Amino acid sequence: MARSGIVTRWQAQSSASLYRSLPARVRDAIRAQQDASEVLIGWIQLAVVLIFGTLWAISPKTVSSEAALPVPITLAAYLLFTVLRLYLAYRHRLPQWMLALSVVIDMGLLLVLIWTFHLQYDQPPSFYLKAPTLLYVFIFIALRALRFEARFVILAGLVAAAGWGMMIIYVLFSNPEDTMITRNYVTYLTSNSILLGAEFDKIVSILVVTTIIALAIHRARTLLVRSVAEEAAARELSRFFSPEIADRIKSSEERITAGHGLFREAAILTIDVRGFTALAQKHPADEVIAYLCEYQRRVVPVVQDNQGTIDKFLGDGILATFGAAAPSEAPAAEALRSVEGILATIDDWNRERVAAGDEPVRIGAAVAYGRVLFGAVGDATRLEYTVIGDPVNLAAKLEKHTKAEQVRALTTIDAYEAAAAQGYRYQGKLDIRRRRDVAGVADPVDIVVLGA
């Protein structure tokens, strides 16, 4: 079907080109979700800095408050930046440069906080290399995954790896006379000595975790954009199908192909506007289309409210089915109730038109009931669900026969009796006309007038 072709073309596109091909309203919806993610990131970061501050406040201090001063200063700076960023995230869409700067500042402040630990506890710089607070680096990297943009995850990982590398270099050159490097693992664990292999492992771990998350986010974003694109296409394409047909297409477990069908007991309703061809010739095209759209806007909901399915629009004609696209226990009753509702709707519309000085609308409608074949027809490039069978042909011929009977709507006696058995009750005086000759039908037909 057309939808399959669209999806195939989308699958061949990259995530970036696919994103650019989305309608502006869909891209705006994705950006709105990313803006919401920035707010969430801000709140999580605020929680992190408050946890840092609380832990620092309750932890025992081994040095004077002057020596520990860089810690609260760093925490205060980080708190202010986080609050400002959260405020801006609520008020405005953050530009890309600010998001990148935020990543650098977030990671930089965290690393500065770790760096101050050796001052707080009056230890050599190598002391901070063993701080478990390094684990928060992975939290900050993972936070960036909430935007579904791998570049910010990569930026966070690279800043963290580069920052940790600079902190290692600072330790090595802070005291040139004693680099504190050791090759003994036990010595490394029980002293402030440095094991370069262990520090290298930390950088490798940061980069590997960053790569894995970035790859996962890239794949997830591709799937996200593709899903949004397909959903947008399905939503738009579904407007060209009745809800029942759209649901059938979406829920089908197998690929729909021509030639697949099934038999069902169904009612067929055909409706036609009288004198539409002459009206179209007398009025401008825009007025004709507006007239047709208004007619369909009023009639279609009546059909759908009675569980009917619009099979197709035939210019000013409408072919509707009851019990074909979806099984029904009372298709004939639903069809006749739909006819009554349509006639009442047209009467209301005509009162409006006459009051406005316009000509009243005249329609013809007919219902036939019986066994029909419902299925997909067409070829590999163009498919259509439709109904085939004697009731379809009979409904079309009966609709034309309304002119001969000078009535607005009629049905066969068989369809009426089936509807009555299904709970339908005609509100007016029953008008049964026996053995009527209907053009195109071999045998006389007993008909019931539904609207004079």
Tab-separated table of N, CA, C and O in Angstrom, residues 19 22-37 93 147-148 221 224-226 228-229:
chain	number	residue	atom	x	y	z
A	19	TYR	N	14.659	13.158	10.432
A	19	TYR	CA	14.142	14.183	11.339
A	19	TYR	C	13.805	15.454	10.565
A	19	TYR	O	12.756	16.065	10.786
A	22	LEU	N	10.492	15.417	8.684
A	22	LEU	CA	9.245	15.402	9.433
A	22	LEU	C	8.536	16.740	9.294
A	22	LEU	O	9.182	17.778	9.139
A	23	PRO	N	7.215	16.749	9.378
A	23	PRO	CA	6.483	18.024	9.373
A	23	PRO	C	6.928	18.889	10.548
A	23	PRO	O	7.341	18.373	11.594
A	24	ALA	N	6.829	20.205	10.381
A	24	ALA	CA	7.285	21.137	11.418
A	24	ALA	C	6.584	20.886	12.748
A	24	ALA	O	7.202	20.957	13.810
A	25	ARG	N	5.293	20.550	12.708
A	25	ARG	CA	4.558	20.339	13.961
A	25	ARG	C	5.075	19.109	14.701
A	25	ARG	O	5.072	19.070	15.933
A	26	VAL	N	5.548	18.097	13.935
A	26	VAL	CA	6.083	16.893	14.580
A	26	VAL	C	7.445	17.186	15.194
A	26	VAL	O	7.747	16.757	16.313
A	27	ARG	N	8.274	17.959	14.465
A	27	ARG	CA	9.576	18.340	15.026
A	27	ARG	C	9.383	19.184	16.275
A	27	ARG	O	10.127	19.040	17.258
A	28	ASP	N	8.384	20.057	16.244
A	28	ASP	CA	8.103	20.875	17.436
A	28	ASP	C	7.706	19.990	18.618
A	28	ASP	O	8.069	20.278	19.762
A	29	ALA	N	6.956	18.930	18.348
A	29	ALA	CA	6.545	18.028	19.428
A	29	ALA	C	7.752	17.313	20.033
A	29	ALA	O	7.844	17.156	21.258
A	30	ILE	N	8.698	16.920	19.182
A	30	ILE	CA	9.909	16.262	19.684
A	30	ILE	C	10.740	17.243	20.498
A	30	ILE	O	11.251	16.918	21.579
A	31	ARG	N	10.869	18.486	19.989
A	31	ARG	CA	11.638	19.495	20.728
A	31	ARG	C	10.974	19.820	22.065
A	31	ARG	O	11.658	20.085	23.061
A	32	ALA	N	9.651	19.800	22.086
A	32	ALA	CA	8.947	20.047	23.350
A	32	ALA	C	9.274	18.968	24.369
A	32	ALA	O	9.451	19.248	25.567
A	33	GLN	N	9.382	17.732	23.893
A	33	GLN	CA	9.764	16.641	24.803
A	33	GLN	C	11.199	16.825	25.291
A	33	GLN	O	11.520	16.556	26.457
A	34	GLN	N	12.078	17.306	24.418
A	34	GLN	CA	13.459	17.549	24.827
A	34	GLN	C	13.532	18.696	25.829
A	34	GLN	O	14.330	18.661	26.771
A	35	ASP	N	12.713	19.724	25.632
A	35	ASP	CA	12.665	20.830	26.590
A	35	ASP	C	12.211	20.317	27.955
A	35	ASP	O	12.740	20.728	28.997
A	36	ALA	N	11.226	19.415	27.942
A	36	ALA	CA	10.767	18.828	29.204
A	36	ALA	C	11.880	18.006	29.847
A	36	ALA	O	12.022	17.975	31.076
A	37	SER	N	12.699	17.359	29.017
A	37	SER	CA	13.826	16.580	29.546
A	37	SER	C	14.850	17.488	30.215
A	37	SER	O	15.453	17.111	31.232
A	93	ARG	N	13.429	27.988	25.620
A	93	ARG	CA	14.084	26.830	25.023
A	93	ARG	C	15.580	27.106	24.997
A	93	ARG	O	16.034	28.066	24.362
A	147	ARG	N	17.921	13.549	26.828
A	147	ARG	CA	17.554	14.377	25.659
A	147	ARG	C	17.477	13.566	24.378
A	147	ARG	O	17.042	14.061	23.343
A	148	PHE	N	17.918	12.326	24.414
A	148	PHE	CA	17.967	11.501	23.206
A	148	PHE	C	18.831	12.145	22.120
A	148	PHE	O	18.512	12.075	20.933
A	221	ARG	N	17.248	7.048	19.366
A	221	ARG	CA	16.722	8.250	18.710
A	221	ARG	C	16.272	7.930	17.291
A	221	ARG	O	15.244	8.440	16.821
A	224	LEU	N	13.087	6.313	17.673
A	224	LEU	CA	12.101	7.303	18.117
A	224	LEU	C	11.611	8.140	16.951
A	224	LEU	O	10.400	8.300	16.743
A	225	VAL	N	12.553	8.695	16.189
A	225	VAL	CA	12.188	9.561	15.063
A	225	VAL	C	11.400	8.768	14.028
A	225	VAL	O	10.390	9.232	13.487
A	226	ARG	N	11.857	7.529	13.769
A	226	ARG	CA	11.159	6.703	12.783
A	226	ARG	C	9.748	6.360	13.265
A	226	ARG	O	8.792	6.368	12.487
A	228	VAL	N	7.943	8.149	15.370
A	228	VAL	CA	7.143	9.381	15.289
A	228	VAL	C	6.734	9.637	13.843
A	228	VAL	O	5.588	10.017	13.566
A	229	ALA	N	7.672	9.417	12.912
A	229	ALA	CA	7.371	9.642	11.496
A	229	ALA	C	6.273	8.693	11.024
A	229	ALA	O	5.332	9.098	10.330
